[in-house]
PDB file of C-alpha atoms in Angstrom:
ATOM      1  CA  UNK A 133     111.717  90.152 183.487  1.00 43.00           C
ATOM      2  CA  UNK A 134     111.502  87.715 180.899  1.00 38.00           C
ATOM      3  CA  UNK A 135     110.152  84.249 182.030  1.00 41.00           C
ATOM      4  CA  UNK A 136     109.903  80.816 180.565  1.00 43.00           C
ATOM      5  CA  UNK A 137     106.230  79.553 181.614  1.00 42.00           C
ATOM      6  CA  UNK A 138     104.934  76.439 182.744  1.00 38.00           C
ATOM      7  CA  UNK A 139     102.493  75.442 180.003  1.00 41.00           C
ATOM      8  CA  UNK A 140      99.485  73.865 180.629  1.00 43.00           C
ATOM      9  CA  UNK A 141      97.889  73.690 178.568  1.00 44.00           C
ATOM     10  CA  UNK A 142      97.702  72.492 181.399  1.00 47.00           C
ATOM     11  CA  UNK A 143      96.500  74.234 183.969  1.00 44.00           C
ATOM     12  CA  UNK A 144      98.433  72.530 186.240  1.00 46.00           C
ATOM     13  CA  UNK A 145     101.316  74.227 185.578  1.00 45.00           C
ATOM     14  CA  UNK A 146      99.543  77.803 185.145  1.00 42.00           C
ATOM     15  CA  UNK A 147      99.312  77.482 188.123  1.00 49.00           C
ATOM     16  CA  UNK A 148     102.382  77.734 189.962  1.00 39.00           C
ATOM     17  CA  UNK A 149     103.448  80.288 187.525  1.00 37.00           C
ATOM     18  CA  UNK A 150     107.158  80.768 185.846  1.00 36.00           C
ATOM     19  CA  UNK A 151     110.332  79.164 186.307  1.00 34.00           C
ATOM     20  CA  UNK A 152     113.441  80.991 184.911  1.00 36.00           C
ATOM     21  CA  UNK A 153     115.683  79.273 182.568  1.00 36.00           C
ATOM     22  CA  UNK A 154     119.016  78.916 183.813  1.00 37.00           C
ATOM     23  CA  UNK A 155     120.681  78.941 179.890  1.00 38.00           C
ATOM     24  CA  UNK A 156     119.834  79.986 176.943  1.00 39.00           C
ATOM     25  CA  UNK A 157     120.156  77.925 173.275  1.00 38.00           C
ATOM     26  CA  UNK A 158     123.040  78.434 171.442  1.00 37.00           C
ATOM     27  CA  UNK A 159     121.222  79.186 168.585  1.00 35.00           C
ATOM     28  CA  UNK A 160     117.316  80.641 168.387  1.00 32.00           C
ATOM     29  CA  UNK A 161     116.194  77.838 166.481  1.00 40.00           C
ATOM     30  CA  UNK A 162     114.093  76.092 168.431  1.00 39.00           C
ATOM     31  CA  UNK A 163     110.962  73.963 168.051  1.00 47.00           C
ATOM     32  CA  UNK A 164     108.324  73.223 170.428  1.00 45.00           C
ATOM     33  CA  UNK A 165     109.616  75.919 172.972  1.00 38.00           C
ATOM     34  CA  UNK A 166     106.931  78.850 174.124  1.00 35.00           C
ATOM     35  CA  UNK A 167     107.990  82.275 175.973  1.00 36.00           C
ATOM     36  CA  UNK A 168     105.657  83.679 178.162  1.00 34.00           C
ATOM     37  CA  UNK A 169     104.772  86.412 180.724  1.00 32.00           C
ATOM     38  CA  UNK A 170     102.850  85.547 183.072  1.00 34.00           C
ATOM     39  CA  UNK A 171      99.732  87.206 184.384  1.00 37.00           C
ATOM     40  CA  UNK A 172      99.032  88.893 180.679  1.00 36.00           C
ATOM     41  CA  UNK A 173      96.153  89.467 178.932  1.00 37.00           C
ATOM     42  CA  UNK A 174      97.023  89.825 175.461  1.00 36.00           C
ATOM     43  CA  UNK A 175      94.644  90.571 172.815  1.00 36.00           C
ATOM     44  CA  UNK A 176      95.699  88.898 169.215  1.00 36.00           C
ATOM     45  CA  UNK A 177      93.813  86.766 166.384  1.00 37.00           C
ATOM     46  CA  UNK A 178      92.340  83.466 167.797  1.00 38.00           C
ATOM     47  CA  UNK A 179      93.004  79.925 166.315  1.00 39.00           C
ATOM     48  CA  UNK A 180      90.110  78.182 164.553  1.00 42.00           C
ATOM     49  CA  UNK A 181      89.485  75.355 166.741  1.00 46.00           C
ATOM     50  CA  UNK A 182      88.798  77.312 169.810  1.00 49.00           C
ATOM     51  CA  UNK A 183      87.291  80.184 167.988  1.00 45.00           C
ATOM     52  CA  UNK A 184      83.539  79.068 168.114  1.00 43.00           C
ATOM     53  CA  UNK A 185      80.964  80.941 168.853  1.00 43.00           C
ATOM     54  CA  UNK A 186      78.300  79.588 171.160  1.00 42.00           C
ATOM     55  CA  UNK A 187      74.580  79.840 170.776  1.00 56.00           C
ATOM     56  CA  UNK A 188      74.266  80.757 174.946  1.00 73.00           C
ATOM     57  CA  UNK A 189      73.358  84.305 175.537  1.00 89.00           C
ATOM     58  CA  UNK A 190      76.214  85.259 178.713  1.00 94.00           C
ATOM     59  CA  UNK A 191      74.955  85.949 182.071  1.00 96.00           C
ATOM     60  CA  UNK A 192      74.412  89.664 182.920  1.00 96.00           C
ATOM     61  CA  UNK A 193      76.902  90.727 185.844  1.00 96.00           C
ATOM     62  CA  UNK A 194      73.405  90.246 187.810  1.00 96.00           C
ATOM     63  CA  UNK A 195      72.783  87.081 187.050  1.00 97.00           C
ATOM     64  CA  UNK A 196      76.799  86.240 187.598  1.00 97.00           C
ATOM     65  CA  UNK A 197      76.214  88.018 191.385  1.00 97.00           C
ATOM     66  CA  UNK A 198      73.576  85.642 192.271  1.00 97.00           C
ATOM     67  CA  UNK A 199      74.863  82.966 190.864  1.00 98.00           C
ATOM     68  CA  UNK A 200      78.598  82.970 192.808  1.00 97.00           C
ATOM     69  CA  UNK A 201      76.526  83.610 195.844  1.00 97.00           C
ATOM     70  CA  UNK A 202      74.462  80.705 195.366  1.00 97.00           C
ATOM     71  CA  UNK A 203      77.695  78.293 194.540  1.00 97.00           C
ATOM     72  CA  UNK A 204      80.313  80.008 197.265  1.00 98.00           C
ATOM     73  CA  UNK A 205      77.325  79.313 199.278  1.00 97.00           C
ATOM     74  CA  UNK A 206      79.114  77.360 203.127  1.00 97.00           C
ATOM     75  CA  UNK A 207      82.481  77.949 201.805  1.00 97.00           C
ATOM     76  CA  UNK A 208      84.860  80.109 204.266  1.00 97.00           C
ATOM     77  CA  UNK A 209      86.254  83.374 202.976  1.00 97.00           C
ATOM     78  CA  UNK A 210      90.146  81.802 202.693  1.00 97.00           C
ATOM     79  CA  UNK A 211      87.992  78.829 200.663  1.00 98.00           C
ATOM     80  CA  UNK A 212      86.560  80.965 198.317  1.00 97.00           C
ATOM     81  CA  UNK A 213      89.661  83.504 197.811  1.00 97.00           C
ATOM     82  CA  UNK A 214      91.495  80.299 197.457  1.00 97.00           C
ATOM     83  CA  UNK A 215      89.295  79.024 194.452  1.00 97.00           C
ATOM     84  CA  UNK A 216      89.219  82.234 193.283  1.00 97.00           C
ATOM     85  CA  UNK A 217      92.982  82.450 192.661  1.00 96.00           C
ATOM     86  CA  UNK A 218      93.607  79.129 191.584  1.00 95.00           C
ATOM     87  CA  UNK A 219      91.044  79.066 188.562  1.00 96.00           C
ATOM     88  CA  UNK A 220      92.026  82.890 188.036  1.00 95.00           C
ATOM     89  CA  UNK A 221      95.879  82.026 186.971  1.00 91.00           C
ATOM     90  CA  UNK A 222      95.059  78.834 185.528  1.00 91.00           C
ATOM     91  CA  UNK A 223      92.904  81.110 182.807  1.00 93.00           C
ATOM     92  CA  UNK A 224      94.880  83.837 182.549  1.00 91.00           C
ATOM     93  CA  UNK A 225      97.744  81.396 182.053  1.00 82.00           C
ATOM     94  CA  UNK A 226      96.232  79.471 179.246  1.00 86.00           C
ATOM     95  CA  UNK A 227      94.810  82.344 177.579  1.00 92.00           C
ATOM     96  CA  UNK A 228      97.794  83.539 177.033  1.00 87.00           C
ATOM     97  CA  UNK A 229      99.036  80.820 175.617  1.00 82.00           C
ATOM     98  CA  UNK A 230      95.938  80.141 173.434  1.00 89.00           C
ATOM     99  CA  UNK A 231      96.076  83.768 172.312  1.00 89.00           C
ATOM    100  CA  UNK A 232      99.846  84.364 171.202  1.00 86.00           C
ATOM    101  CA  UNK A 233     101.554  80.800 171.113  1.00 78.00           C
ATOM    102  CA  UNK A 234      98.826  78.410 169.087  1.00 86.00           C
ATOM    103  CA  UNK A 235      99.347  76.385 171.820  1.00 85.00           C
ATOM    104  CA  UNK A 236      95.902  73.961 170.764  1.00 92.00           C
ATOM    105  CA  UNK A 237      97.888  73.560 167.898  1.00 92.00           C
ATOM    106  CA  UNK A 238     100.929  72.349 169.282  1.00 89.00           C
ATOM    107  CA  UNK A 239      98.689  69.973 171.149  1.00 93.00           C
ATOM    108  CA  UNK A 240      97.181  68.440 167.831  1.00 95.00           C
ATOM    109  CA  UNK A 241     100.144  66.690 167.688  1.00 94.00           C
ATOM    110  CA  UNK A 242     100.001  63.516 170.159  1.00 94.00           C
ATOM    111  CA  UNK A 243     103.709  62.737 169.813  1.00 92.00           C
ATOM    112  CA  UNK A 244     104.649  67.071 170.556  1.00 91.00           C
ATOM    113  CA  UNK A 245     107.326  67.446 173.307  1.00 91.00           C
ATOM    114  CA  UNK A 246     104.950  69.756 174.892  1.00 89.00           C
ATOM    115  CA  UNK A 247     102.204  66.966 176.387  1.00 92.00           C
ATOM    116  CA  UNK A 248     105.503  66.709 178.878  1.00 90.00           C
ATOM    117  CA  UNK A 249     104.169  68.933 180.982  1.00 87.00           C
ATOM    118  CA  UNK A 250     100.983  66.896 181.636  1.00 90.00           C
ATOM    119  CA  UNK A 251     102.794  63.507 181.853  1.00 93.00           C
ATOM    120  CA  UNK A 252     105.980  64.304 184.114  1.00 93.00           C
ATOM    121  CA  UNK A 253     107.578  66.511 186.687  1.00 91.00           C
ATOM    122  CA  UNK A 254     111.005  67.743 187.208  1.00 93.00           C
ATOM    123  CA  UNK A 255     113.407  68.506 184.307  1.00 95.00           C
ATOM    124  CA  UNK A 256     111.378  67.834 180.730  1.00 91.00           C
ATOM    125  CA  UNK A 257     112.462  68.307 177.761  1.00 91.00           C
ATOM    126  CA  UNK A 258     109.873  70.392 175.145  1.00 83.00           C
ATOM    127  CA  UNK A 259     112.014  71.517 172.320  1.00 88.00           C
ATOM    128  CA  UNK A 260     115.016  70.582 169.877  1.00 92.00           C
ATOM    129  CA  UNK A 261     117.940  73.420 169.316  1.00 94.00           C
ATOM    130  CA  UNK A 262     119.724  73.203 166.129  1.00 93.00           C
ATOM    131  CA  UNK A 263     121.860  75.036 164.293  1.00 91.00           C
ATOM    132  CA  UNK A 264     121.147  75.963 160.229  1.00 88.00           C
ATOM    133  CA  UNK A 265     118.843  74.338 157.983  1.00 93.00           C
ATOM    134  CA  UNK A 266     116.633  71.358 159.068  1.00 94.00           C
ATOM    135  CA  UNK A 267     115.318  70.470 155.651  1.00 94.00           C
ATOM    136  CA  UNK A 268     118.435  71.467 153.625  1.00 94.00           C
ATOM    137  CA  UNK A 269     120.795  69.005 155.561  1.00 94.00           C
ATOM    138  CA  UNK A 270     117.770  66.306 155.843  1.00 95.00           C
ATOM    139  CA  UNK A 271     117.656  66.335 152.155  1.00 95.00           C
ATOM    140  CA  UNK A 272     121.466  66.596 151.634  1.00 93.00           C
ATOM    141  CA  UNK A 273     122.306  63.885 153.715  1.00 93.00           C
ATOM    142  CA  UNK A 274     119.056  61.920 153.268  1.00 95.00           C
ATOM    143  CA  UNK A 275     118.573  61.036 157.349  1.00 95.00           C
ATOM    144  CA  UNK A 276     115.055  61.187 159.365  1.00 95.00           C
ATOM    145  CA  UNK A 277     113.741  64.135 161.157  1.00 92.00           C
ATOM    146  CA  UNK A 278     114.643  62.016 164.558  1.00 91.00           C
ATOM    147  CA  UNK A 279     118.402  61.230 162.528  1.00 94.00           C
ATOM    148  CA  UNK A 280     118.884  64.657 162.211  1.00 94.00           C
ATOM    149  CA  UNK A 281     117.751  65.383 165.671  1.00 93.00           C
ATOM    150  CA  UNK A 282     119.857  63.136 167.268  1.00 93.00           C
ATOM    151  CA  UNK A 283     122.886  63.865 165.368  1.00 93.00           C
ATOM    152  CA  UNK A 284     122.873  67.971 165.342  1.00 94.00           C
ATOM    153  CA  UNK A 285     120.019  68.826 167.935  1.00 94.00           C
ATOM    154  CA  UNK A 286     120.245  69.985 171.610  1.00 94.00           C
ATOM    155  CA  UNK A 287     117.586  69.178 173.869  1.00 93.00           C
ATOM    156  CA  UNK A 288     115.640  72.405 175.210  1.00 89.00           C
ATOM    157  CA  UNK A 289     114.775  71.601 178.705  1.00 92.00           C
ATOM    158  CA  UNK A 290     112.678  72.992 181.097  1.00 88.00           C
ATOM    159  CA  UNK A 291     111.532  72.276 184.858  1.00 89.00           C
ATOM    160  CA  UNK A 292     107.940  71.535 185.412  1.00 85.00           C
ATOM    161  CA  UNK A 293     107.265  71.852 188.899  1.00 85.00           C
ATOM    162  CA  UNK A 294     103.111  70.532 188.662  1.00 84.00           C
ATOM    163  CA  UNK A 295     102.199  68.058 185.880  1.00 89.00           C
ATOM    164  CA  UNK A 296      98.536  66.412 185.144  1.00 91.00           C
ATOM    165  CA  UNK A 297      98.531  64.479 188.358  1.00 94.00           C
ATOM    166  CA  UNK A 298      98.950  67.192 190.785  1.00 93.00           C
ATOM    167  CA  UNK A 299      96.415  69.075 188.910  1.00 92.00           C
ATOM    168  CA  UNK A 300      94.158  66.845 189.398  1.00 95.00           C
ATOM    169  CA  UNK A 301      94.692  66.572 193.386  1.00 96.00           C
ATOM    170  CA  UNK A 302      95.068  70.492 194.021  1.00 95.00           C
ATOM    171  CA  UNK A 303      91.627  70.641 191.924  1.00 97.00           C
ATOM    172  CA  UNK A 304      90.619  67.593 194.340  1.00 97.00           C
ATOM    173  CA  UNK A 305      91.632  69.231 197.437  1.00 97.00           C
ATOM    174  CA  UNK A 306      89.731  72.590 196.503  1.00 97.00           C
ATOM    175  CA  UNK A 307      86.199  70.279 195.805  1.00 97.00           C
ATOM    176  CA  UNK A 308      86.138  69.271 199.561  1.00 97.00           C
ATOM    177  CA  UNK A 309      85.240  72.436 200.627  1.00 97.00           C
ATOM    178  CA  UNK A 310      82.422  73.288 197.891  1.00 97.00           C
ATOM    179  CA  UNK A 311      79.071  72.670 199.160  1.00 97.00           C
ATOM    180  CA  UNK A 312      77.189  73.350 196.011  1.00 97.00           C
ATOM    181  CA  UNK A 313      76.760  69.886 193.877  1.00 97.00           C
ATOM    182  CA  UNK A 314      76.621  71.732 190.555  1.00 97.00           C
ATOM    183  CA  UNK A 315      80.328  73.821 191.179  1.00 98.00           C
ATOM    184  CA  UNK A 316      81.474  70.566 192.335  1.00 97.00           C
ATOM    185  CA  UNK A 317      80.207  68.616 189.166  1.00 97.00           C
ATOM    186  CA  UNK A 318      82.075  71.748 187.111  1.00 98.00           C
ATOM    187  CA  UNK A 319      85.668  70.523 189.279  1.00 98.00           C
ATOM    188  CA  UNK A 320      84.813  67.267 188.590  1.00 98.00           C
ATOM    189  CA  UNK A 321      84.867  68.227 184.791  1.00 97.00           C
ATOM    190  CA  UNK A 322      88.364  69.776 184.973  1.00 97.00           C
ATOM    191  CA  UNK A 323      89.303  66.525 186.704  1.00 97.00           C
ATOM    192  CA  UNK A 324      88.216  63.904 184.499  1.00 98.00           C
ATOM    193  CA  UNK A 325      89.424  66.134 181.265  1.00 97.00           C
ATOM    194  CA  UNK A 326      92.835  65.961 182.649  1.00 96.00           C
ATOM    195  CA  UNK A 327      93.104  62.532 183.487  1.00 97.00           C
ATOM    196  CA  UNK A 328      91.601  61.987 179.541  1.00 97.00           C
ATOM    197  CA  UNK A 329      94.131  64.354 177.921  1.00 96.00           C
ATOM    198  CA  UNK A 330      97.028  62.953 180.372  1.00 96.00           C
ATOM    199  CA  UNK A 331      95.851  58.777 178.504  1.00 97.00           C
ATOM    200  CA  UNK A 332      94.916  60.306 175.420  1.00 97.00           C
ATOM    201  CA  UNK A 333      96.931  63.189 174.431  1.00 97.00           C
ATOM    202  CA  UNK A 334      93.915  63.962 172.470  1.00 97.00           C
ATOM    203  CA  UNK A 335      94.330  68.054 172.306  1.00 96.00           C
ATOM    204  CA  UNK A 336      90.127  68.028 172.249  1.00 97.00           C
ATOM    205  CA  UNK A 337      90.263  67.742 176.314  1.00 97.00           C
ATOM    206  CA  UNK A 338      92.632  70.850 176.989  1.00 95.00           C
ATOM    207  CA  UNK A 339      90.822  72.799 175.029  1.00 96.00           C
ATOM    208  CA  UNK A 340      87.934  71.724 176.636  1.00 97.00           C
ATOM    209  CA  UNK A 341      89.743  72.258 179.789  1.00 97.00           C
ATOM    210  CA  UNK A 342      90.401  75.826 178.822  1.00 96.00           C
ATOM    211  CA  UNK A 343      87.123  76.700 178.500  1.00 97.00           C
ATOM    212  CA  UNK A 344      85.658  75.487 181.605  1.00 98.00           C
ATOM    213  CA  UNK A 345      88.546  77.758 183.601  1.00 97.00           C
ATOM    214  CA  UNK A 346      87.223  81.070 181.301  1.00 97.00           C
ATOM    215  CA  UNK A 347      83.774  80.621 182.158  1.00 98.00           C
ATOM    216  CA  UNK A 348      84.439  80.005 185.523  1.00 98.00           C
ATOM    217  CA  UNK A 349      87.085  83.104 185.967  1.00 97.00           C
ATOM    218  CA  UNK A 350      85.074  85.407 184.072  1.00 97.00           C
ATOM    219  CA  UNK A 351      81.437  84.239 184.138  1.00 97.00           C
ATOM    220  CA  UNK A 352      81.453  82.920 187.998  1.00 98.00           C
ATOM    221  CA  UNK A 353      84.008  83.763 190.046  1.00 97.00           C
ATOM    222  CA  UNK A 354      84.984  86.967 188.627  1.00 96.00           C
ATOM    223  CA  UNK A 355      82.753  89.123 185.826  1.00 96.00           C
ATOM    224  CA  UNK A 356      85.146  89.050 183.743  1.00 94.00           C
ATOM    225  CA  UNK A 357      83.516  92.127 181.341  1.00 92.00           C
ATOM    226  CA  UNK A 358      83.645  94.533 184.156  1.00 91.00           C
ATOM    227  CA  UNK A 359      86.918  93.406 186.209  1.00 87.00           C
ATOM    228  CA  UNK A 360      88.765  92.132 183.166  1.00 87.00           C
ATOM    229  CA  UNK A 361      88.192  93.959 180.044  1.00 84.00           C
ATOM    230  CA  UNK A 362      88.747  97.796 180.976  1.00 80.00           C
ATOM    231  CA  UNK A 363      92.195  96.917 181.241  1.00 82.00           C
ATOM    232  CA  UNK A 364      91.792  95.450 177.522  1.00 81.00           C
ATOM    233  CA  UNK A 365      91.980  96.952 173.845  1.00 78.00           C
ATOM    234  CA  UNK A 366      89.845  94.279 173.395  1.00 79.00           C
ATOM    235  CA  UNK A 367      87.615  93.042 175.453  1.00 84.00           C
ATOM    236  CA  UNK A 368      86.288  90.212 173.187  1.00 89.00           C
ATOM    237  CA  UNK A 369      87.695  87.371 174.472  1.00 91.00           C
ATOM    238  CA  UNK A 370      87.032  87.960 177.953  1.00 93.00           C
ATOM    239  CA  UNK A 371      83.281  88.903 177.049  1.00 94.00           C
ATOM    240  CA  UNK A 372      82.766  84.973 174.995  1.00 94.00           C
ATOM    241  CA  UNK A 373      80.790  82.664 176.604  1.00 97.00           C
ATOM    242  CA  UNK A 374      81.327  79.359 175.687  1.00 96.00           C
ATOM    243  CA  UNK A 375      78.343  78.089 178.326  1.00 96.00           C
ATOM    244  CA  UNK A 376      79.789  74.747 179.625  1.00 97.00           C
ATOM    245  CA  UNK A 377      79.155  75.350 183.106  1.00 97.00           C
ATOM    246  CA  UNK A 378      76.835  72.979 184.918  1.00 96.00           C
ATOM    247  CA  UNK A 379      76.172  75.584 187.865  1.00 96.00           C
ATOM    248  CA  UNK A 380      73.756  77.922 184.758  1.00 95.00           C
ATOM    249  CA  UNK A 381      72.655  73.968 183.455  1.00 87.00           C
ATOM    250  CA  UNK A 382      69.173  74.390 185.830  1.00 66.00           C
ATOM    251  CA  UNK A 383      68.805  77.842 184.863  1.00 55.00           C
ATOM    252  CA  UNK A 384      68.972  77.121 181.128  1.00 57.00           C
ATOM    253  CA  UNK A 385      66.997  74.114 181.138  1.00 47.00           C
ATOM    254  CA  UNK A 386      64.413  75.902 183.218  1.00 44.00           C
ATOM    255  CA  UNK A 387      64.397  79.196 180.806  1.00 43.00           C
ATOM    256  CA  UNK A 388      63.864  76.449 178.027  1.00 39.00           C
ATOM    257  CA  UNK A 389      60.608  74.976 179.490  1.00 41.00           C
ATOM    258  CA  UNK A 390      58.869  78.608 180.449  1.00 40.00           C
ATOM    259  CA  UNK A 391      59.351  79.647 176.529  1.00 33.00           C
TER     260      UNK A 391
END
């Protein structure tokens, strides 16, 4: 069934999945709205700004193996499924909406309806609904895009269950029980990123944001080649490695003083 998601760009609201919209607007122009399904992998063209490659060679599923072991290290099983999970949606979430809704894009803009779903809960709104032509009647009638708004537009409005703040304290939460000071440092990333994008709106930090949650899903927590990209036509985007983990920094900076 059909679903409208919880952005995220934030991950905090990846990660309590969809909410259904209870009606529909009267007319499908609509700006700053997104349609998901949640839980897909969806393989489409990339946007520029997220599209780098990095110089970091990925981990081999071996050196992924040791490496969870090392990091899950003290952590019960429920403590490590529950990690697991969390990071897991909060990717596949976001990737989707990296992939098929430009949604770094969208967050260029610091004044875009969508940076609602980091700075509120509850009803938001993240769209206008009109009815013909924006531009013609703008022109005709000489008015503002907010005149025009406010005189033929219909709020779209959605209800965001999580926004940037309880993010932040569900990512809190999961830190007490990680023993391993690097993993912890890698939380503490996600943390501080989403308190910056939540005073900034600066659309720098969630994509930042995004990227720690992919290396972590596929290159820690998961091996994201193997468990992931079978099920894909194209496994590209789950094979990038964007290297911004701290738990590999050691490795790395040990690897660059044998050579």
């Amino acid at each position: 069934m059909k679903k409208k998601c919880v952005l995220f760009v934030l991950c905090m609201m990846f990660l309590v999945g969809c909410s259904e919209k209870n009606e529909e607007p009267k007319k499908p122009i609509i700006e700053e709205n997104i349609e998901t399904e949640s839980n897909i992998i969806v393989e489409e063209e990339t946007v520029e700004n997220n599209d780098i490659q990095t110089e970091n060679a990925a981990p081999t599923k071996k050196e992924v193996l040791a490496m969870r072991e090392l990091v899950l290290d003290g952590m019960s099983d429920d403590e490590k499924e529950r990690l697991t999970e969390n990071i897991k949606v909060a990717n596949l979430q976001m990737e989707y909406a990296y992939l098929n809704d430009n949604i770094f894009d969208k967050l260029s803009d610091k004044d875009s309806l969508y940076w609602n779903y980091f700075d509120q809960k509850g009803d938001i709104q993240i769209g206008w609904a009109y009815e013909g032509n924006k531009k013609t009647v703008m022109n005709e009638e000489g008015i503002t895009e907010s005149e025009f708004y406010q005189k033929y537009g219909e709020p779209v409005m959605e209800y965001n269950r999580f926004d940037g703040a309880n993010f932040v304290e569900l990512i809190q939460d999961m830190q007490k029980s990680v023993q391993n000071e690097s993993l912890s440092a890698d939380l503490q990333q996600l943390i501080d990123l989403t308190n910056l994008a939540i005073e900034t709106h600066e659309v720098e930090y969630a994509n930042e944001i995004y990227k720690i949650l992919h290396d972590l899903d596929y290159f820690l927590l998961r091996y994201g080649i193997e468990d992931v990209g079978k099920y894909t036509k194209d496994g590209s985007v789950v094979a990038k490695y964007y290297g911004v983990l701290m738990v590999y920094e050691k490795d790395k900076n040990t690897s660059s003083n044998e050579r």
